[in-house]
Amino acid sequence: MAASEVKRSGGAPAHDSAPRRPVRALLAPDRYRGFGVWFGFVVVFLYAPIVTLVVYSFNDGDMIGMWRGVSLRWYQATLADGSVRKALANTLIVALFATLIAVSVATAAAVAIVRGAGRFERLSERLIALPLAIPEIVLAIATLMLFALIDLGSSITTLVLAHAVFCTPFAFMPIRTALAQISVSMEEAARDLYCTPAECFRLVTLPLLAPGIVAGAMLSLVMSIDDFITSYILSGPGNTTVPVYIFSMIRQGVTPQINALSSLLFGLSLLLVAGFWFSSRRS
Amino acid sequence: MSSARARTNRVLGLAPVWLLIGGLLLAPLLLVVAIAFTEQGAYGGVDWTFSGAAFVSLLYNVDFDGTASVEWSYVQIFLTSAALAGATTAICLLVGFPVAYFISRQPPSRRSVLMLLVAIPFWTDLLVRIYAWMIILGNDGLIASALSALGAGWLYRNILFTPKAILLGMTYNYLPLMILPLCSSLEKLDGRLIEAAADLYASRWSRMKDVIIPLTAPGIAAGCMLVFIPAVGDFVTPTIIGGGKTLLFGNLVALQFGSAHNWPFGAAIAVVMLLLIGCAGTLPLLIRRRLGRVA
């Protein structure tokens, strides 16, 4: 760590004969002492609770603070629970359909925004970012009121629509980045070779954009699966999602079963983030 | 292809976004503003007559005989929420800036790995992250067990279910939202400017104060807003590790659509929350203008 902070380039190379200068003087002008250590602390702070949770989900004992050996019994108990399985299925269905909507909408918008630079395009880009600028609770209750007013009860469909709204900006960002990297000359070449605009999009733009779309889909899936606030406000008795189920479990008290279910949810998120990471690197 | 055709295609491409976000975000928000100015219906719904009663009841408690007394409890909740969200933002900035700076000065390949490392907790369920703190903090939690195993149980102070725990939980939740925009702002900062400042005998502190921070002000503002917005509306953290004892804005709104069932009042609180965020959003602009005048 210290070695990497030492300025290597610039100035005369240090000779053995030269008097040894203290390390402090060798620190590159853009480096700050202790920032690396601080980074380490913060990473530990960010991961300690999650690691604790996962480790204790394998605890054989009934008590949270007491370690009684490794076992999978809480996972077995969790997965054998019918209502957990139902919640898990609901979560996945909502996430898949919300992502399908979000990715389609975001792809169409990204193509229009990146390839055109008018006022309407800039306004639309602001609109897409708007869900990030409003507290989720406000958006959730607003949506609830709208659905109640037009007599749409709580169903999986309303949940999917509400999720699609806040998933769209997350799907949009990687797609936009990927599209900006695709040279317009590729599309122009295709058109010179008598491609129709539809063919050009399907045969040239879309395949080049695929990694960006996959990355956007992964982010959108994570956002939907991990969402609590919107699902809590909008889901009725029959369409609980996993985070809402965990919430009701927590309110009844801390049990090792929550650890197991939470760890499963964390594992799912991690898998999707990994998917995002690899697909965004490819683009 | 003619430009008119291209224009039509672009408008067609943007139509779904306007349909989705316009229909399910703009329209509901307008509805919230509208409902905030109505009266509560007799059966808990909305009575569509124009009224400022919901806003009045935020400040005054009107009795049946028409006498009004000032109601401080909502003002208190407002101030607590704003203060907790503000403190969370300030702590996240102080804690996150060195982290973001450190990441931004790494070689690009390592930088993206470190950014992913910071992002993973953010991509984890909010509820799971907060619940994890319950395991650590509680009376029979990890810290308590570890201390009593060492015979130092008397050292343990339970902060679970106190405002301190809420502050810790919120800082933990939203720290990545501060670090990531700071990173992308800091990595665009040209290192040669810092070297130039150093060559002109600027001290390390002065380089930070006069070069690095002013040049990354937009990133700092973005990070602060990204932390402040969810923090001010957070009702999960106060409910779980606050033990539901500290009522915040988010709790109050959620209550009106749950057991209290007073839609106009809930909508009025939501409008006040949006106004607060709007005010907080102009703050960075004002500060930047002040700074611009000084520099």
Coordinates of N, CA and C in Angstrom, one line a residue, chain A residues 76-219:
Chain A
Q76 N -33.6 -25.4 5.4 CA -34.6 -26.4 5.1 C -36.0 -26.0 5.6
A77 N -36.0 -25.4 6.8 CA -37.3 -24.9 7.4 C -37.9 -23.8 6.5
T78 N -37.0 -22.9 6.0 CA -37.5 -21.8 5.2 C -38.1 -22.3 3.9
L79 N -37.3 -23.1 3.2 CA -37.8 -23.6 1.9 C -39.0 -24.5 2.0
A80 N -39.1 -25.2 3.1 CA -40.3 -26.1 3.3 C -41.6 -25.3 3.5
D81 N -41.4 -24.0 3.9 CA -42.6 -23.2 4.2 C -43.3 -22.8 2.9
G82 N -44.6 -23.1 2.9 CA -45.4 -22.9 1.7 C -45.5 -21.4 1.4
S83 N -45.7 -20.6 2.4 CA -45.9 -19.1 2.1 C -44.6 -18.5 1.7
V84 N -43.4 -19.0 2.1 CA -42.2 -18.5 1.6 C -42.0 -18.8 0.2
R85 N -42.4 -20.0 -0.2 CA -42.3 -20.4 -1.6 C -43.2 -19.5 -2.5
K86 N -44.4 -19.3 -2.0 CA -45.3 -18.4 -2.7 C -44.7 -17.0 -2.9
A87 N -44.2 -16.5 -1.8 CA -43.6 -15.1 -1.8 C -42.4 -15.1 -2.8
L88 N -41.6 -16.2 -2.8 CA -40.5 -16.3 -3.7 C -40.9 -16.3 -5.2
A89 N -42.0 -17.0 -5.4 CA -42.5 -17.1 -6.8 C -43.0 -15.7 -7.2
N90 N -43.8 -15.0 -6.3 CA -44.3 -13.7 -6.6 C -43.2 -12.7 -6.9
T91 N -42.1 -12.8 -6.1 CA -41.0 -11.9 -6.3 C -40.4 -12.1 -7.7
L92 N -40.2 -13.3 -8.1 CA -39.6 -13.6 -9.4 C -40.5 -13.2 -10.5
I93 N -41.8 -13.4 -10.4 CA -42.7 -13.1 -11.5 C -42.7 -11.6 -11.7
V94 N -42.9 -10.9 -10.5 CA -42.9 -9.4 -10.6 C -41.6 -8.9 -11.2
A95 N -40.5 -9.4 -10.8 CA -39.2 -8.9 -11.2 C -39.0 -9.1 -12.7
L96 N -39.4 -10.3 -13.2 CA -39.3 -10.7 -14.6 C -40.1 -9.8 -15.5
F97 N -41.4 -9.6 -15.1 CA -42.3 -8.8 -16.0 C -41.9 -7.3 -15.9
A98 N -41.6 -6.8 -14.7 CA -41.2 -5.4 -14.6 C -40.0 -5.2 -15.4
T99 N -39.0 -6.1 -15.4 CA -37.8 -5.9 -16.1 C -38.0 -5.9 -17.6
L100 N -38.9 -6.8 -18.0 CA -39.3 -6.9 -19.5 C -39.8 -5.5 -19.9
I101 N -40.7 -5.0 -19.2 CA -41.3 -3.6 -19.5 C -40.1 -2.6 -19.5
A102 N -39.4 -2.6 -18.4 CA -38.4 -1.5 -18.2 C -37.4 -1.6 -19.3
V103 N -36.9 -2.8 -19.6 CA -35.8 -2.9 -20.6 C -36.3 -2.5 -22.0
S104 N -37.6 -2.9 -22.4 CA -38.1 -2.5 -23.7 C -38.2 -1.0 -23.8
V105 N -38.8 -0.4 -22.7 CA -39.1 1.1 -22.7 C -37.7 1.8 -22.7
A106 N -36.8 1.3 -21.9 CA -35.5 2.0 -21.8 C -34.7 1.9 -23.1
T107 N -34.8 0.7 -23.8 CA -34.0 0.5 -25.0 C -34.6 1.5 -26.1
A108 N -35.9 1.5 -26.3 CA -36.5 2.4 -27.2 C -36.1 3.9 -27.0
A109 N -36.2 4.3 -25.7 CA -35.8 5.6 -25.3 C -34.3 5.9 -25.5
A110 N -33.5 5.0 -25.2 CA -32.0 5.2 -25.3 C -31.7 5.4 -26.8
V111 N -32.3 4.6 -27.7 CA -32.0 4.8 -29.1 C -32.4 6.2 -29.6
A112 N -33.6 6.6 -29.2 CA -34.1 7.9 -29.6 C -33.2 9.0 -29.0
I113 N -32.8 8.9 -27.7 CA -32.1 9.9 -27.0 C -30.6 10.0 -27.5
V114 N -30.0 8.9 -27.7 CA -28.6 8.9 -28.1 C -28.4 9.4 -29.5
R115 N -29.4 9.0 -30.4 CA -29.2 9.3 -31.8 C -29.8 10.7 -32.1
G116 N -30.5 11.3 -31.2 CA -31.1 12.6 -31.5 C -30.7 13.5 -30.3
A117 N -30.6 14.8 -30.5 CA -30.1 15.7 -29.4 C -31.0 16.9 -29.3
G118 N -32.3 16.7 -29.6 CA -33.2 17.8 -29.5 C -33.7 18.1 -28.1
R119 N -34.5 19.1 -27.9 CA -35.0 19.5 -26.6 C -35.9 18.4 -26.0
F120 N -36.7 17.8 -26.8 CA -37.6 16.8 -26.4 C -36.8 15.6 -25.8
E121 N -35.7 15.3 -26.5 CA -34.9 14.1 -26.0 C -34.3 14.4 -24.6
R122 N -33.8 15.7 -24.5 CA -33.2 16.1 -23.2 C -34.3 16.0 -22.1
L123 N -35.5 16.5 -22.4 CA -36.6 16.5 -21.5 C -36.9 15.0 -21.1
S124 N -37.0 14.2 -22.1 CA -37.3 12.7 -21.8 C -36.2 12.1 -20.9
E125 N -35.0 12.5 -21.1 CA -33.9 11.9 -20.3 C -34.1 12.3 -18.8
R126 N -34.5 13.6 -18.6 CA -34.9 14.1 -17.3 C -36.0 13.2 -16.7
L127 N -37.0 13.0 -17.5 CA -38.2 12.2 -17.1 C -37.8 10.8 -16.6
I128 N -36.8 10.2 -17.3 CA -36.4 8.9 -17.0 C -35.7 8.9 -15.6
A129 N -35.0 10.0 -15.3 CA -34.3 10.0 -14.0 C -35.2 10.4 -12.9
L130 N -36.4 10.9 -13.2 CA -37.3 11.4 -12.1 C -37.6 10.4 -11.0
P131 N -37.8 9.1 -11.3 CA -38.1 8.2 -10.2 C -37.0 8.2 -9.1
L132 N -35.7 8.6 -9.5 CA -34.7 8.6 -8.5 C -34.7 9.9 -7.6
A133 N -35.5 10.9 -8.1 CA -35.5 12.2 -7.4 C -36.7 12.3 -6.4
I134 N -37.5 11.2 -6.3 CA -38.7 11.3 -5.5 C -38.6 10.2 -4.5
P135 N -38.8 10.5 -3.2 CA -38.7 9.4 -2.2 C -39.7 8.3 -2.6
E136 N -39.2 7.0 -2.4 CA -40.0 5.9 -2.9 C -41.4 5.8 -2.2
I137 N -41.4 6.2 -0.9 CA -42.7 6.1 -0.2 C -43.7 7.1 -0.8
V138 N -43.3 8.3 -1.3 CA -44.2 9.2 -1.9 C -44.7 8.6 -3.2
L139 N -43.8 8.1 -4.0 CA -44.2 7.5 -5.3 C -45.2 6.3 -5.1
A140 N -44.9 5.5 -4.0 CA -45.7 4.3 -3.8 C -47.1 4.7 -3.4
I141 N -47.3 5.7 -2.5 CA -48.6 6.1 -2.0 C -49.4 6.8 -3.2
A142 N -48.6 7.5 -4.0 CA -49.2 8.2 -5.1 C -49.8 7.2 -6.1
T143 N -49.0 6.1 -6.4 CA -49.5 5.1 -7.3 C -50.7 4.4 -6.6
L144 N -50.6 4.1 -5.3 CA -51.7 3.5 -4.6 C -53.0 4.2 -4.8
M145 N -52.9 5.6 -4.6 CA -54.1 6.4 -4.8 C -54.6 6.4 -6.2
L146 N -53.7 6.4 -7.2 CA -54.2 6.4 -8.6 C -54.9 5.1 -8.8
F147 N -54.3 4.0 -8.4 CA -54.9 2.6 -8.7 C -56.3 2.5 -8.0
A148 N -56.4 3.1 -6.8 CA -57.6 3.0 -6.0 C -58.7 3.9 -6.7
L149 N -58.3 5.0 -7.3 CA -59.2 5.9 -7.9 C -59.8 5.3 -9.2
I150 N -59.0 4.6 -9.9 CA -59.5 4.0 -11.1 C -59.9 2.5 -10.9
D151 N -60.1 2.2 -9.6 CA -60.6 0.9 -9.2 C -59.8 -0.3 -9.7
L152 N -58.5 -0.1 -9.7 CA -57.6 -1.2 -9.9 C -57.2 -1.7 -8.5
G153 N -57.6 -2.9 -8.1 CA -57.3 -3.4 -6.8 C -55.8 -3.8 -6.8
S154 N -55.3 -4.3 -5.7 CA -53.9 -4.7 -5.7 C -53.9 -6.1 -6.3
S155 N -53.0 -6.2 -7.3 CA -52.8 -7.5 -7.9 C -51.3 -7.6 -8.4
I156 N -50.9 -8.7 -8.9 CA -49.6 -8.8 -9.4 C -49.3 -7.8 -10.5
T157 N -50.4 -7.6 -11.3 CA -50.2 -6.7 -12.5 C -49.9 -5.2 -12.0
T158 N -50.6 -4.7 -11.0 CA -50.4 -3.4 -10.5 C -49.0 -3.3 -10.0
L159 N -48.6 -4.3 -9.3 CA -47.2 -4.4 -8.7 C -46.2 -4.3 -9.8
V160 N -46.4 -5.1 -10.9 CA -45.5 -5.1 -12.0 C -45.3 -3.7 -12.6
L161 N -46.5 -3.1 -12.8 CA -46.4 -1.7 -13.4 C -45.6 -0.7 -12.5
A162 N -45.9 -0.8 -11.2 CA -45.2 0.1 -10.2 C -43.7 -0.1 -10.2
H163 N -43.4 -1.4 -10.2 CA -42.0 -1.8 -10.3 C -41.3 -1.3 -11.5
A164 N -42.0 -1.4 -12.7 CA -41.4 -1.0 -14.0 C -41.0 0.4 -13.9
V165 N -41.8 1.3 -13.2 CA -41.4 2.7 -13.2 C -40.0 2.9 -12.6
F166 N -39.8 2.4 -11.4 CA -38.5 2.7 -10.8 C -37.4 1.8 -11.3
C167 N -37.7 0.7 -12.1 CA -36.7 -0.1 -12.7 C -36.1 0.6 -14.0
T168 N -37.0 1.4 -14.6 CA -36.6 2.0 -15.9 C -35.3 2.8 -15.9
P169 N -35.1 3.7 -14.9 CA -33.8 4.4 -14.9 C -32.6 3.5 -14.8
F170 N -32.8 2.4 -14.0 CA -31.6 1.5 -13.8 C -31.4 0.7 -15.0
A171 N -32.4 0.4 -15.8 CA -32.2 -0.3 -17.0 C -31.6 0.6 -18.1
F172 N -32.0 1.9 -18.0 CA -31.6 2.9 -19.0 C -30.1 3.2 -19.0
M173 N -29.6 3.3 -17.8 CA -28.2 3.8 -17.7 C -27.2 2.9 -18.4
P174 N -27.1 1.6 -18.2 CA -26.2 0.8 -18.9 C -26.5 0.8 -20.4
I175 N -27.7 0.7 -20.8 CA -28.1 0.7 -22.2 C -27.6 1.9 -22.9
R176 N -27.8 3.1 -22.3 CA -27.4 4.3 -22.9 C -25.9 4.4 -23.0
T177 N -25.2 3.9 -22.0 CA -23.7 3.9 -22.1 C -23.3 3.0 -23.2
A178 N -23.8 1.8 -23.3 CA -23.4 0.9 -24.4 C -23.7 1.5 -25.8
L179 N -24.9 2.1 -25.9 CA -25.3 2.7 -27.2 C -24.4 3.8 -27.6
A180 N -24.0 4.6 -26.6 CA -23.1 5.8 -27.0 C -21.8 5.3 -27.5
Q181 N -21.4 4.1 -27.1 CA -20.1 3.5 -27.6 C -20.2 2.9 -29.0
I182 N -21.4 2.6 -29.5 CA -21.5 2.1 -30.8 C -21.4 3.2 -31.8
S183 N -20.5 3.0 -32.7 CA -20.3 4.1 -33.7 C -21.5 4.2 -34.7
V184 N -21.9 5.4 -35.0 CA -23.0 5.6 -35.9 C -22.6 5.1 -37.3
S185 N -21.3 5.1 -37.6 CA -20.9 4.6 -38.9 C -21.3 3.2 -39.2
M186 N -21.4 2.4 -38.2 CA -21.9 1.0 -38.4 C -23.3 1.0 -39.0
E187 N -24.2 1.8 -38.4 CA -25.5 1.8 -38.9 C -25.6 2.5 -40.3
E188 N -24.7 3.5 -40.5 CA -24.7 4.1 -41.8 C -24.3 3.1 -42.9
A189 N -23.2 2.3 -42.5 CA -22.8 1.3 -43.5 C -23.9 0.3 -43.8
A190 N -24.6 -0.1 -42.8 CA -25.7 -1.0 -43.0 C -26.8 -0.4 -44.0
R191 N -27.0 0.9 -43.8 CA -28.0 1.5 -44.6 C -27.5 1.7 -46.1
D192 N -26.2 2.0 -46.2 CA -25.6 2.0 -47.5 C -25.8 0.7 -48.3
L193 N -25.8 -0.4 -47.5 CA -25.9 -1.7 -48.1 C -27.4 -2.1 -48.2
Y194 N -28.3 -1.1 -48.2 CA -29.7 -1.2 -48.5 C -30.4 -2.0 -47.4
C195 N -30.0 -1.8 -46.1 CA -30.8 -2.3 -45.0 C -32.0 -1.3 -44.7
T196 N -33.2 -1.9 -44.5 CA -34.2 -1.0 -44.0 C -33.9 -0.6 -42.6
P197 N -34.5 0.5 -42.1 CA -34.2 0.9 -40.7 C -34.5 -0.2 -39.7
A198 N -35.6 -1.0 -39.9 CA -35.9 -2.1 -39.0 C -34.8 -3.2 -39.0
E199 N -34.4 -3.5 -40.3 CA -33.3 -4.5 -40.4 C -32.0 -4.0 -39.7
C200 N -31.8 -2.7 -40.0 CA -30.6 -2.1 -39.4 C -30.6 -2.2 -37.9
F201 N -31.7 -2.0 -37.3 CA -31.8 -2.0 -35.9 C -31.6 -3.5 -35.4
R202 N -32.3 -4.4 -36.1 CA -32.4 -5.8 -35.6 C -31.0 -6.5 -35.9
L203 N -30.4 -6.2 -37.0 CA -29.2 -6.9 -37.4 C -27.9 -6.3 -37.0
V204 N -27.9 -4.9 -36.8 CA -26.7 -4.2 -36.4 C -26.7 -3.7 -35.0
T205 N -27.7 -2.8 -34.7 CA -27.7 -2.1 -33.4 C -27.9 -3.1 -32.3
L206 N -29.0 -3.9 -32.4 CA -29.4 -4.8 -31.3 C -28.3 -5.7 -30.9
P207 N -27.7 -6.5 -31.8 CA -26.6 -7.4 -31.4 C -25.4 -6.7 -30.7
L208 N -25.1 -5.4 -31.2 CA -24.0 -4.7 -30.6 C -24.4 -4.2 -29.2
L209 N -25.7 -4.0 -29.1 CA -26.3 -3.4 -27.8 C -26.5 -4.5 -26.8
A210 N -26.5 -5.8 -27.2 CA -27.0 -6.9 -26.3 C -26.3 -6.9 -24.9
P211 N -25.0 -6.7 -24.9 CA -24.4 -6.7 -23.5 C -25.0 -5.6 -22.6
G212 N -25.2 -4.4 -23.2 CA -25.7 -3.3 -22.5 C -27.1 -3.6 -22.0
I213 N -27.9 -4.3 -22.8 CA -29.3 -4.6 -22.5 C -29.3 -5.6 -21.4
V214 N -28.4 -6.6 -21.5 CA -28.3 -7.6 -20.4 C -27.9 -7.0 -19.1
A215 N -27.0 -6.0 -19.1 CA -26.5 -5.3 -17.9 C -27.7 -4.5 -17.3
G216 N -28.4 -3.9 -18.2 CA -29.6 -3.1 -17.7 C -30.7 -4.0 -17.1
A217 N -30.9 -5.2 -17.7 CA -31.8 -6.1 -17.2 C -31.4 -6.6 -15.8
M218 N -30.1 -6.9 -15.7 CA -29.7 -7.4 -14.4 C -29.9 -6.3 -13.3
L219 N -29.6 -5.1 -13.5 CA -29.8 -4.0 -12.5 C -31.3 -3.9 -12.2

